[in-house]
mmCIF file of C-alpha atoms in Angstrom:
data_model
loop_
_atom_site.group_PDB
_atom_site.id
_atom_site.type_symbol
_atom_site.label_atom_id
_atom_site.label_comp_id
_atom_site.label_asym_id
_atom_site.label_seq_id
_atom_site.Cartn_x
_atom_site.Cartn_y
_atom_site.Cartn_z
ATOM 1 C CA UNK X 1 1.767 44.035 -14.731
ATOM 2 C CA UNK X 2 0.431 45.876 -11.864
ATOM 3 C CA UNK X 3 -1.651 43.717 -9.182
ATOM 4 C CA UNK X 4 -4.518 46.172 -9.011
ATOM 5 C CA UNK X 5 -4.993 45.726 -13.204
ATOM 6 C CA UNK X 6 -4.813 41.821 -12.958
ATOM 7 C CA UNK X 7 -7.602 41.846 -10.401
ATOM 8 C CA UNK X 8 -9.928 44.209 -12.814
ATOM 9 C CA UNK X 9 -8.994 42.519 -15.666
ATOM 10 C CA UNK X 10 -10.071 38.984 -13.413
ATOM 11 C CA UNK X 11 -13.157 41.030 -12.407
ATOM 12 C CA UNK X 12 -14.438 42.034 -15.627
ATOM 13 C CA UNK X 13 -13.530 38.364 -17.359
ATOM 14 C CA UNK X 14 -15.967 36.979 -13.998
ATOM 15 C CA UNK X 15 -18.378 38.967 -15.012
ATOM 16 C CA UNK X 16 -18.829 38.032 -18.461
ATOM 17 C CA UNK X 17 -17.493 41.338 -19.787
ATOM 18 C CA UNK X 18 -15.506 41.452 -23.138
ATOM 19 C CA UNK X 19 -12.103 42.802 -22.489
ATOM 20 C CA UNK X 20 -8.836 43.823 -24.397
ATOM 21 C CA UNK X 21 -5.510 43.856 -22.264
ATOM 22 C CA UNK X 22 -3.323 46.426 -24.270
ATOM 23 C CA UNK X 23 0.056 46.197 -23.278
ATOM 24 C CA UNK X 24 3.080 48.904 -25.103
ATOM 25 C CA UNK X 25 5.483 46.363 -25.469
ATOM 26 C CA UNK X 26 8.546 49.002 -25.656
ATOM 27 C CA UNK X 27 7.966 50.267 -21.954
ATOM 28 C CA UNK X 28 5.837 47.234 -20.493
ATOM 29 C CA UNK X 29 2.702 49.509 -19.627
ATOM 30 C CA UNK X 30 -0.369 48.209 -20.053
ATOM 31 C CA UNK X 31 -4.265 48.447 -19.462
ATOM 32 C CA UNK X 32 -7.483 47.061 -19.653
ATOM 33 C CA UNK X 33 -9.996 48.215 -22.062
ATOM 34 C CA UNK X 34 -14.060 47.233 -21.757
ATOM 35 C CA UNK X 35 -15.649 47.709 -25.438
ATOM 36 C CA UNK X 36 -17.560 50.875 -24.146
ATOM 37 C CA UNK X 37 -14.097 52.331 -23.508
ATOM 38 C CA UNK X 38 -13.877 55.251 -26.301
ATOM 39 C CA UNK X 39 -9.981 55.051 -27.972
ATOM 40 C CA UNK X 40 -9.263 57.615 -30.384
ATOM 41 C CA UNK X 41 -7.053 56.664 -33.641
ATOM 42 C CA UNK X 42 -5.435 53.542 -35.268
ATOM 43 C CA UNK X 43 -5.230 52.275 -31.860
ATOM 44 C CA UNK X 44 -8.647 52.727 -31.245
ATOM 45 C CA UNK X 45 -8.958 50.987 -34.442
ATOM 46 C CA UNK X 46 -6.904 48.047 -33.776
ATOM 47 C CA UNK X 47 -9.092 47.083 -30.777
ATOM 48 C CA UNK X 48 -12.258 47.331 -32.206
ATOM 49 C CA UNK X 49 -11.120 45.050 -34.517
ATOM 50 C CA UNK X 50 -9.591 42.452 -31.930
ATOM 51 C CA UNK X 51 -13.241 42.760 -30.069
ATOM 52 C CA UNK X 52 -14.831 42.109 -33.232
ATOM 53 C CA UNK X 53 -12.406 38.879 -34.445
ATOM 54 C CA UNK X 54 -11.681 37.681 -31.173
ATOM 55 C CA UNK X 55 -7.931 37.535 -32.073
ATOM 56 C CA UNK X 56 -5.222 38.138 -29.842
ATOM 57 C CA UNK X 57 -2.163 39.864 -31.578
ATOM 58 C CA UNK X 58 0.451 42.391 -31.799
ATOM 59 C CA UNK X 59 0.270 45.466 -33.778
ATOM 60 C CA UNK X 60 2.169 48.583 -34.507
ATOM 61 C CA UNK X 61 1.401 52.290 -34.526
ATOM 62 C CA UNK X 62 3.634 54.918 -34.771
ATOM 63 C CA UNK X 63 6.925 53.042 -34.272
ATOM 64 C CA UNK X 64 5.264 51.565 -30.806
ATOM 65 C CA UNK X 65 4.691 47.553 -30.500
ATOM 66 C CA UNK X 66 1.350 46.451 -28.598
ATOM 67 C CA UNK X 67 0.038 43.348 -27.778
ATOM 68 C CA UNK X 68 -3.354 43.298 -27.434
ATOM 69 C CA UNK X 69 -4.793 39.964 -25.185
ATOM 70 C CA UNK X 70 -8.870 39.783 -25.986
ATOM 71 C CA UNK X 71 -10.808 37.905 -23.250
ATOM 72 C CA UNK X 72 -14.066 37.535 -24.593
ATOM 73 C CA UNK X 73 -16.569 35.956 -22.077
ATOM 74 C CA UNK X 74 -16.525 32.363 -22.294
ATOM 75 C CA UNK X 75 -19.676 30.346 -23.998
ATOM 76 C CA UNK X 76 -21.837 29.034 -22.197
ATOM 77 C CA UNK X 77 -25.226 26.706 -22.205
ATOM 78 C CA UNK X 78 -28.579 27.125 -20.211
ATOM 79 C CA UNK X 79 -30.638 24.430 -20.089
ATOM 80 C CA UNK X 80 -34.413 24.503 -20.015
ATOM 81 C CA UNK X 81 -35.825 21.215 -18.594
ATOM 82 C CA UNK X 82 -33.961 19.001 -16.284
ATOM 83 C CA UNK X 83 -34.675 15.838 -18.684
ATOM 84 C CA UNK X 84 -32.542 12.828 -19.440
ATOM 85 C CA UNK X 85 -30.973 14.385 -22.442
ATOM 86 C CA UNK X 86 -30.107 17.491 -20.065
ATOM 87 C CA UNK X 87 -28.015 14.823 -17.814
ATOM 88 C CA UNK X 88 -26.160 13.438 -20.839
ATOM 89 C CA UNK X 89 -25.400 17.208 -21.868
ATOM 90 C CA UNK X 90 -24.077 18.231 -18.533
ATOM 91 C CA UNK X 91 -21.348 15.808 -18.769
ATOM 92 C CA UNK X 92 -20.794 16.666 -22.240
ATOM 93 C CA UNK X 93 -20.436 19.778 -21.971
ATOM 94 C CA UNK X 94 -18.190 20.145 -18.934
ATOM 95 C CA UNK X 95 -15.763 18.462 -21.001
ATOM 96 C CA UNK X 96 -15.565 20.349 -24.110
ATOM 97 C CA UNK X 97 -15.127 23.078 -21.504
ATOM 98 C CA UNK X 98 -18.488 24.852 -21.795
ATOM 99 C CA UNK X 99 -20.519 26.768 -18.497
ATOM 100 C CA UNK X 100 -23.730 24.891 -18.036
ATOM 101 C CA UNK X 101 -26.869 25.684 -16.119
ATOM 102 C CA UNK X 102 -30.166 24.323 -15.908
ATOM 103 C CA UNK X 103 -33.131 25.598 -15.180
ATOM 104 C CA UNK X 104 -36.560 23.813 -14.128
ATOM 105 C CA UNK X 105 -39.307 24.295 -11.996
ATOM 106 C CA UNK X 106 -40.243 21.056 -11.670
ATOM 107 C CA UNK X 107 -38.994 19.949 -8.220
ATOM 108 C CA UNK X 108 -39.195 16.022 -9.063
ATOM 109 C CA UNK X 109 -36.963 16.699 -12.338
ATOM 110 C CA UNK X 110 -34.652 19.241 -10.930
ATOM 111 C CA UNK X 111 -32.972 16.915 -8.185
ATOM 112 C CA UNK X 112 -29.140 17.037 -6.870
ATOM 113 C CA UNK X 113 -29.311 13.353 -7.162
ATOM 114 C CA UNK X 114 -30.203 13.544 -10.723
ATOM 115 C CA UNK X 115 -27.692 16.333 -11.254
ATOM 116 C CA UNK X 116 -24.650 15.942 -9.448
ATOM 117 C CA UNK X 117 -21.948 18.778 -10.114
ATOM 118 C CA UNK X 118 -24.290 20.603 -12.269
ATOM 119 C CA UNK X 119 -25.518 23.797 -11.423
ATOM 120 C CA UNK X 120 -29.270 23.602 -10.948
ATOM 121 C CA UNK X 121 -32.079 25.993 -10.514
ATOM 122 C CA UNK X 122 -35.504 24.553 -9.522
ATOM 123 C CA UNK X 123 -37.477 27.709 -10.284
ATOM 124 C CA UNK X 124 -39.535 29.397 -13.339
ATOM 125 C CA UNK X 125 -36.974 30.530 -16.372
ATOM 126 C CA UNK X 126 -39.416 33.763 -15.814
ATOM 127 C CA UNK X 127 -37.985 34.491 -12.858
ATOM 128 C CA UNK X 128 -34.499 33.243 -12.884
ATOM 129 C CA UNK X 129 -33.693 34.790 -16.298
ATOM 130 C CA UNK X 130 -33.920 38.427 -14.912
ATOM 131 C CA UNK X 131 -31.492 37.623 -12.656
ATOM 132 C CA UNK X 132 -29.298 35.854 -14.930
ATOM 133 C CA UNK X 133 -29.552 37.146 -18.561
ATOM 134 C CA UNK X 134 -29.075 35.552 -21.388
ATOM 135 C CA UNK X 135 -25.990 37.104 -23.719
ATOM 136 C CA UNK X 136 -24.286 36.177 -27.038
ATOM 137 C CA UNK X 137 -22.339 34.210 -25.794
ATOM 138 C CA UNK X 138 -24.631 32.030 -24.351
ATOM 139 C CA UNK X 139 -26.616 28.770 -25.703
ATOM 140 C CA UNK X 140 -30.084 28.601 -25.001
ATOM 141 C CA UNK X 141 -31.618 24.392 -25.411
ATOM 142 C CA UNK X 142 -34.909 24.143 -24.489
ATOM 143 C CA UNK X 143 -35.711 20.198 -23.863
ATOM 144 C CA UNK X 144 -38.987 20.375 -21.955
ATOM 145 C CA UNK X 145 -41.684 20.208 -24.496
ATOM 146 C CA UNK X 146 -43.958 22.111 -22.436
ATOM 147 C CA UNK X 147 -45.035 25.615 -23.793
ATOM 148 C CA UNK X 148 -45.144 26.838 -20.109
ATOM 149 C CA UNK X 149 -41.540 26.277 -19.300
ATOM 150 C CA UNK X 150 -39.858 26.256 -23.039
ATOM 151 C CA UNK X 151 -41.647 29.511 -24.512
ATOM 152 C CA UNK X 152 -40.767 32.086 -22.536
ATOM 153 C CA UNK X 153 -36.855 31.591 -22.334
ATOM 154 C CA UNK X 154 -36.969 30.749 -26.118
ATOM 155 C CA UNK X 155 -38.451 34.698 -26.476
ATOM 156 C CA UNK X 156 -35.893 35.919 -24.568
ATOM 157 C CA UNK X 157 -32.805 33.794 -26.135
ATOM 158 C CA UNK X 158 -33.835 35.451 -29.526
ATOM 159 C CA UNK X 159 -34.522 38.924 -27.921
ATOM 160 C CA UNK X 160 -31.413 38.696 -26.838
ATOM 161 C CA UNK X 161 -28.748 37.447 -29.381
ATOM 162 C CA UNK X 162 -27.851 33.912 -27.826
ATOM 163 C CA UNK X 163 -25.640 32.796 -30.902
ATOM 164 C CA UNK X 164 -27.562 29.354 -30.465
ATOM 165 C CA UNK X 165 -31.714 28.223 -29.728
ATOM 166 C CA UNK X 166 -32.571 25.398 -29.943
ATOM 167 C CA UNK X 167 -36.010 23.723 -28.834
ATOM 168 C CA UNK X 168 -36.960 19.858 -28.449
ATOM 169 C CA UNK X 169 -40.113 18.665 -30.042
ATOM 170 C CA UNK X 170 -41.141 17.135 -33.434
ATOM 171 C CA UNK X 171 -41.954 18.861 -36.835
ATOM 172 C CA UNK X 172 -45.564 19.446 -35.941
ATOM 173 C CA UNK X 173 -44.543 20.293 -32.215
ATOM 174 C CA UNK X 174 -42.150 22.901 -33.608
ATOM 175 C CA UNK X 175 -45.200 24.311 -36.279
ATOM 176 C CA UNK X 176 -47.131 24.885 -33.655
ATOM 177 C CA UNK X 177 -44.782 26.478 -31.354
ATOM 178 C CA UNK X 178 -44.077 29.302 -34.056
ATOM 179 C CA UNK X 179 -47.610 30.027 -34.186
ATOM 180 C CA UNK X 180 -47.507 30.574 -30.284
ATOM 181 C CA UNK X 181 -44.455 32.892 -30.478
ATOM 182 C CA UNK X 182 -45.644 34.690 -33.506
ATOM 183 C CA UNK X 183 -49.321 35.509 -31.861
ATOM 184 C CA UNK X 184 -46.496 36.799 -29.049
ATOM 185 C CA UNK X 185 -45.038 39.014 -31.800
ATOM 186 C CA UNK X 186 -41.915 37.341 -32.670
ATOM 187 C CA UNK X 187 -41.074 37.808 -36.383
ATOM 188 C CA UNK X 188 -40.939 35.229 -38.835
ATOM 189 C CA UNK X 189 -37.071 35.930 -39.735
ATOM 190 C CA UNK X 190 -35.700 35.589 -36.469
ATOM 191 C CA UNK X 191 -37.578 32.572 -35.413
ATOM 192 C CA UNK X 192 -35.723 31.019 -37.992
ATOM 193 C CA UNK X 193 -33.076 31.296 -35.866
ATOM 194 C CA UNK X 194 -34.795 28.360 -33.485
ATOM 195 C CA UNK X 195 -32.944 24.720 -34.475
ATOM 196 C CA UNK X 196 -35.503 22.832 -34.074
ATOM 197 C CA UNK X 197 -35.635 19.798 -34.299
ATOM 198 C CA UNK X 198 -33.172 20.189 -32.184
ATOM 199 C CA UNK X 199 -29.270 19.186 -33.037
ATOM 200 C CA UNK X 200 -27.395 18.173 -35.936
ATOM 201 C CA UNK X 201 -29.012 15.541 -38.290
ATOM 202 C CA UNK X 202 -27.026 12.524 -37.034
ATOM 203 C CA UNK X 203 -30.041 10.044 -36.484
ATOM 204 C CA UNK X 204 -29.719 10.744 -32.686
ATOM 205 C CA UNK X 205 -31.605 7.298 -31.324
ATOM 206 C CA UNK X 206 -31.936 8.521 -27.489
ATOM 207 C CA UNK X 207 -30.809 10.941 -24.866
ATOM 208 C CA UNK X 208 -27.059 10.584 -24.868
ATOM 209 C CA UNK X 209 -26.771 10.723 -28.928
ATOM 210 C CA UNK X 210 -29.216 13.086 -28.950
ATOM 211 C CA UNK X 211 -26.956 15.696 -26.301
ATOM 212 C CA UNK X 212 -24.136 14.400 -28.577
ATOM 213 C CA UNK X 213 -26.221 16.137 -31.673
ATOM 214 C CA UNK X 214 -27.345 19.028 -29.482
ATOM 215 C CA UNK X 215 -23.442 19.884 -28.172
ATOM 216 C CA UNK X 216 -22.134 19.872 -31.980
ATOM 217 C CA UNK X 217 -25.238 21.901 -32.738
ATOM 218 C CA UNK X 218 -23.827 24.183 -30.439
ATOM 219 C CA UNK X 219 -20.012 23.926 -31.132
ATOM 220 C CA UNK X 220 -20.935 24.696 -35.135
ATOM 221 C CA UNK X 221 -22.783 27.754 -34.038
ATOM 222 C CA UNK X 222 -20.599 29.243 -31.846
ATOM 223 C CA UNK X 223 -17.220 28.498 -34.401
ATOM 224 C CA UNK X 224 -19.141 29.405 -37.745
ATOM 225 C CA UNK X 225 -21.155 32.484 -35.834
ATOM 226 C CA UNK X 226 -21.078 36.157 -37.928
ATOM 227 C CA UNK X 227 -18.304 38.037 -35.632
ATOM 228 C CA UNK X 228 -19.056 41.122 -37.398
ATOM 229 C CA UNK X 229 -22.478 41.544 -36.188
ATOM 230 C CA UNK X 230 -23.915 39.532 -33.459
ATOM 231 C CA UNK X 231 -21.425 40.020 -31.070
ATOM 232 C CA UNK X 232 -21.676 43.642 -31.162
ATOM 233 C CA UNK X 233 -23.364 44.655 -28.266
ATOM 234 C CA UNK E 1 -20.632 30.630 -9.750
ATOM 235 C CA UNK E 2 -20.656 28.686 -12.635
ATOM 236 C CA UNK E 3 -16.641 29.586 -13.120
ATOM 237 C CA UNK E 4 -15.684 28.533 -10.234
ATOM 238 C CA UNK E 5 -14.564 24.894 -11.845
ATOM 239 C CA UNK E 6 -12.811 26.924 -14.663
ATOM 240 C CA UNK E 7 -11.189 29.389 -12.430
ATOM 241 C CA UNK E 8 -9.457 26.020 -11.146
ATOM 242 C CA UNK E 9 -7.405 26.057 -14.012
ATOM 243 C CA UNK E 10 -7.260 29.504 -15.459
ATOM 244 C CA UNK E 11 -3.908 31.344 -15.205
ATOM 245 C CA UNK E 12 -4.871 34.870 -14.542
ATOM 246 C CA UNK E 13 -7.040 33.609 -11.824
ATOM 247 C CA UNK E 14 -4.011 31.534 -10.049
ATOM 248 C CA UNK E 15 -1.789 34.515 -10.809
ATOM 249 C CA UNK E 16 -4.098 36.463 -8.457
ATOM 250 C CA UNK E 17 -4.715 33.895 -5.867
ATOM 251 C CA UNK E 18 -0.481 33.535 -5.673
ATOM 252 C CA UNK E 19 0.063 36.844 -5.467
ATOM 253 C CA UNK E 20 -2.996 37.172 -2.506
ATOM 254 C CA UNK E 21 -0.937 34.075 -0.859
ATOM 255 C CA UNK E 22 2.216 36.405 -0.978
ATOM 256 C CA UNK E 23 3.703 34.648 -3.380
ATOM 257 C CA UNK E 24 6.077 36.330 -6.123
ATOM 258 C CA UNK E 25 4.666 36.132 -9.407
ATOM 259 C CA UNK E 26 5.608 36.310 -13.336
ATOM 260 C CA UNK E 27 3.456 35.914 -16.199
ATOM 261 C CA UNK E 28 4.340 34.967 -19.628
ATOM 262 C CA UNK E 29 1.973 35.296 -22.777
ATOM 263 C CA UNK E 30 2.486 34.156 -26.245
ATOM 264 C CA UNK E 31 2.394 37.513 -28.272
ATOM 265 C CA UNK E 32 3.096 36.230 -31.547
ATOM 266 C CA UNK E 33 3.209 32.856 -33.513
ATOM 267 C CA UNK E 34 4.207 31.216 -36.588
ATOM 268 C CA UNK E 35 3.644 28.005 -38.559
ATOM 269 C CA UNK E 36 2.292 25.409 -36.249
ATOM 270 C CA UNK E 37 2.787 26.424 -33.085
ATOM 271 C CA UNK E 38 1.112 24.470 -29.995
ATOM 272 C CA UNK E 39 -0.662 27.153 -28.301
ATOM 273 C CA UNK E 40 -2.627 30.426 -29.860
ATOM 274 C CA UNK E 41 -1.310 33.593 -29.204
ATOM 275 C CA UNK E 42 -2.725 35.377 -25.732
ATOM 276 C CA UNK E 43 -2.325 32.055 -23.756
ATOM 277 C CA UNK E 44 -0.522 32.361 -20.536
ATOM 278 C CA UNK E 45 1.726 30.697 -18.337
ATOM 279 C CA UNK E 46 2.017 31.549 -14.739
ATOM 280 C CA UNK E 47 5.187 31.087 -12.283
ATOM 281 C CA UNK E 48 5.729 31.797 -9.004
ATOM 282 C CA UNK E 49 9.089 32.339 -7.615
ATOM 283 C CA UNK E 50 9.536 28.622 -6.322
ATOM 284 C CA UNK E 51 9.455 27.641 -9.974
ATOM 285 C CA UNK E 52 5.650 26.211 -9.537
ATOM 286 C CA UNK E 53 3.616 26.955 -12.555
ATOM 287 C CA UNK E 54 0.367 26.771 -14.214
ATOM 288 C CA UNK E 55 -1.143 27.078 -17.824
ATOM 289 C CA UNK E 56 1.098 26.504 -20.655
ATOM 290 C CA UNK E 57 2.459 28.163 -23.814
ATOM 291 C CA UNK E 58 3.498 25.443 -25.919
ATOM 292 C CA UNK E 59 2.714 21.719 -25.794
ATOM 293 C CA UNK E 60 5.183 21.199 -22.696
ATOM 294 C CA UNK E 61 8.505 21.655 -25.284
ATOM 295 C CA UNK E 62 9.848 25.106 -23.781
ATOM 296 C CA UNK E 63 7.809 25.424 -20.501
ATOM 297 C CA UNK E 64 11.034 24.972 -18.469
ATOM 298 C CA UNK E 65 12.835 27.183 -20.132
ATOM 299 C CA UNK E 66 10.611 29.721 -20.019
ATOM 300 C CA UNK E 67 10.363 28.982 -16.281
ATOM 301 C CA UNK E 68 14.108 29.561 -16.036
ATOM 302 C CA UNK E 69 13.716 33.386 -17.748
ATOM 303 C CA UNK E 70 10.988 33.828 -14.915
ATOM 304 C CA UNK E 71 12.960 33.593 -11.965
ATOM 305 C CA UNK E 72 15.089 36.379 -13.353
ATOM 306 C CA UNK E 73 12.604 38.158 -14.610
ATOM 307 C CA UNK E 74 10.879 38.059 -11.113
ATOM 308 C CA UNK E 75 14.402 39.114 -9.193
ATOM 309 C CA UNK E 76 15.150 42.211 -11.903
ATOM 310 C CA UNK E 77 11.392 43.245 -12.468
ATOM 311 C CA UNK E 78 12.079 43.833 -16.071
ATOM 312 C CA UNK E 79 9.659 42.496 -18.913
ATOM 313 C CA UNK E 80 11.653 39.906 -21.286
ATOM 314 C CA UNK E 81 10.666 39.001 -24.839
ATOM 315 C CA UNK E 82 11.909 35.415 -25.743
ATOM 316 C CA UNK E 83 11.302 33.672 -28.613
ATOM 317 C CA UNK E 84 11.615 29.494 -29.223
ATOM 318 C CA UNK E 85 11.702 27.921 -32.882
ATOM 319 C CA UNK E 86 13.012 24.366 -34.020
ATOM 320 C CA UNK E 87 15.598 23.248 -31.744
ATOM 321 C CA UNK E 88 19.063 22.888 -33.464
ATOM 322 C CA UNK E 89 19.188 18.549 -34.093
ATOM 323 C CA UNK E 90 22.623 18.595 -32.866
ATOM 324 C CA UNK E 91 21.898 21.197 -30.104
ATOM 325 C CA UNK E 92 20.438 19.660 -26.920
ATOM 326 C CA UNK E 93 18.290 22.515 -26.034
ATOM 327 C CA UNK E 94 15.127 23.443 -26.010
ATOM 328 C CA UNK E 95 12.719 23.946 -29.014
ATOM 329 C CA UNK E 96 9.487 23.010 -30.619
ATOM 330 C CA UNK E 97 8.954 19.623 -32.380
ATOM 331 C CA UNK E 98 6.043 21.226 -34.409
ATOM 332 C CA UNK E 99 8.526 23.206 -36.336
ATOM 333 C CA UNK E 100 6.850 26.162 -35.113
ATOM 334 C CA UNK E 101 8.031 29.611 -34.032
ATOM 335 C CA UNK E 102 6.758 31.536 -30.705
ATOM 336 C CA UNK E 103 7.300 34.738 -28.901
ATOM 337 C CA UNK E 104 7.023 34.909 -25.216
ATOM 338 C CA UNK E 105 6.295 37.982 -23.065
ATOM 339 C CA UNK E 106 7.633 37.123 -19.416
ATOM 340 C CA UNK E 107 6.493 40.240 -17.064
ATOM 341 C CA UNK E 108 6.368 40.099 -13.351
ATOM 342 C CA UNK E 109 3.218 41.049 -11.248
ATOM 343 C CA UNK E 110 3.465 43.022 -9.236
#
């Protein structure tokens, strides 16, 4: 493997940027292929396929061997409110080996002390999320309650294809939320699309069990999510 | 930013910090797999030419040997294709316990 090809392939994996690393296993030559990247033929074939699946593997086309290594961008979770079930998740997730960033602008929430080793941003999702956008492969959990903080990043997690949103809040809260989004022009379909109440149904009792809930909401989604269509870009 | 706690353990990324230290460098990927083998194919192990490594491609059973296959493969510079199954029982060398079956690509960077 050439050193200038491991650091792309590096580069593109940092920046969240599905990858196939096709190597001819008869010569050793290999190359790193973004999705945009046209390939003609069964080849071309074979790695839309791996891109699609996920799944690393070796194929054959005339009488050559490749291997083809997919790095798709690991998940990851954005938090919306720097609340007490957001400090429970943040160990959590860390150790089922998930990115996590959260997001508040509520300076007495969003405190290092609060959130040690946890990368936190004590600022408006408006303006962070242009910065940082939301992709599918990212979670969006939105814990605040508060329509001012929680709406807008919910919008944008549909708009753009997080394979999990969920939102915090109560039957009624929730009702009353999807009349906000729809008057916003959010469809009916893909607002189904919000778990809410958030989590799993596992008679969460407080903030831990309820991150508990919320991280094998997450887990579920990401495992059982359609790979033939929402991970196309 | 948020990867730099992954990158901490992540093989590609050590194989490029190693190789910016200087350091001689092989990779080896699991290409192919069969029955219940420890690690999915596309994980990777990194060596350097000291013998240190990083990542793994099976549960720990045939880590060292593939280690061993590095060092050559790092002094002749060509790609090696190994593959590991049950160890023989009266055999004392290296296999997996599983009852699996793995291939190995060893290549060297650089």
């Amino acid at each position: 493997m050439d050193p200038s090809l491991l650091r792309k392939l590096n580069a593109e994996r940092h920046a969240r940027r599905a990858v196939v690393h096709l190597t001819d296993l008869g010569d050793g030559r290999d190359r790193v292929i973004r999705e945009s990247d046209p390939v003609a033929g069964a080849l071309g074939e074979a790695i839309a396929s791996a891109f699609r699946s996920g799944k690393s593997g070796m194929v054959e086309i005339e009488g050559r061997t490749f291997f083809l290594n997919v790095h798709l961008p690991p998940a990851r979770i954005v938090v919306i409110g720097a609340v007490h079930i957001s400090q429970a998740l943040a160990v959590m997730a860390k150790v089922a080996g998930f990115d996590l960033t959260i997001i508040d602008p509520r300076t007495a929430f969003a405190t290092p002390e609060r959130f040690p080793d946890v990368e936190l941003i004590a600022d408006w999702p408006q303006d962070v999320l242009p910065e940082r956008p939301l992709d599918a492969y990212t979670a969006l959990v939105a814990v605040t309650h508060d329509p001012k903080i929680d709406d807008f990043p919910l919008k944008e997690a549909l708009a753009s294809g997080c394979f999990y949103v969920g939102a915090l809040g109560s039957r009624k809260t929730h009702a009353n939320r999807v009349e906000r989004l729809k008057a916003e022009g959010v469809e009916e379909d893909v607002m189904a699309r919000i778990s809410a109440p958030i989590g799993l149904d596992i008679g969460a009792a407080n903030p831990a069990e309820i991150a508990v809930a919320v991280l094998a909401d997450i887990i579920q989604s990401f495992r059982r999510r359609d790979l033939g269509t929402e991970l196309r870009p | 930013m948020e990867q730099v706690a992954a990158d901490a353990l992540d093989p590609l990324a050590i194989a490029e910090r190693w190789m910016d230290d200087g350091r001689e460098v092989a990779l080896a990927t699991v290409v192919e797999t069969w029955g219940s083998a420890p690690r999915p194919v596309g994980s990777h192990l990194v060596i350097d030419g000291e013998g240190n490594f990083h990542g793994s491609v099976s549960g720990g059973c045939v880590e060292g040997a593939v280690i061993a296959e590095a060092a050559d493969v790092i002094a002749g510079g060509q790609p090696r294709m190994l593959e590991f199954g049950v160890a023989d029982e009266t055999a004392w060398r290296v296999g997996l316990s599983c009852g699996g079956r793995i291939r190995v690509y060893v290549e060297r960077v650089g």
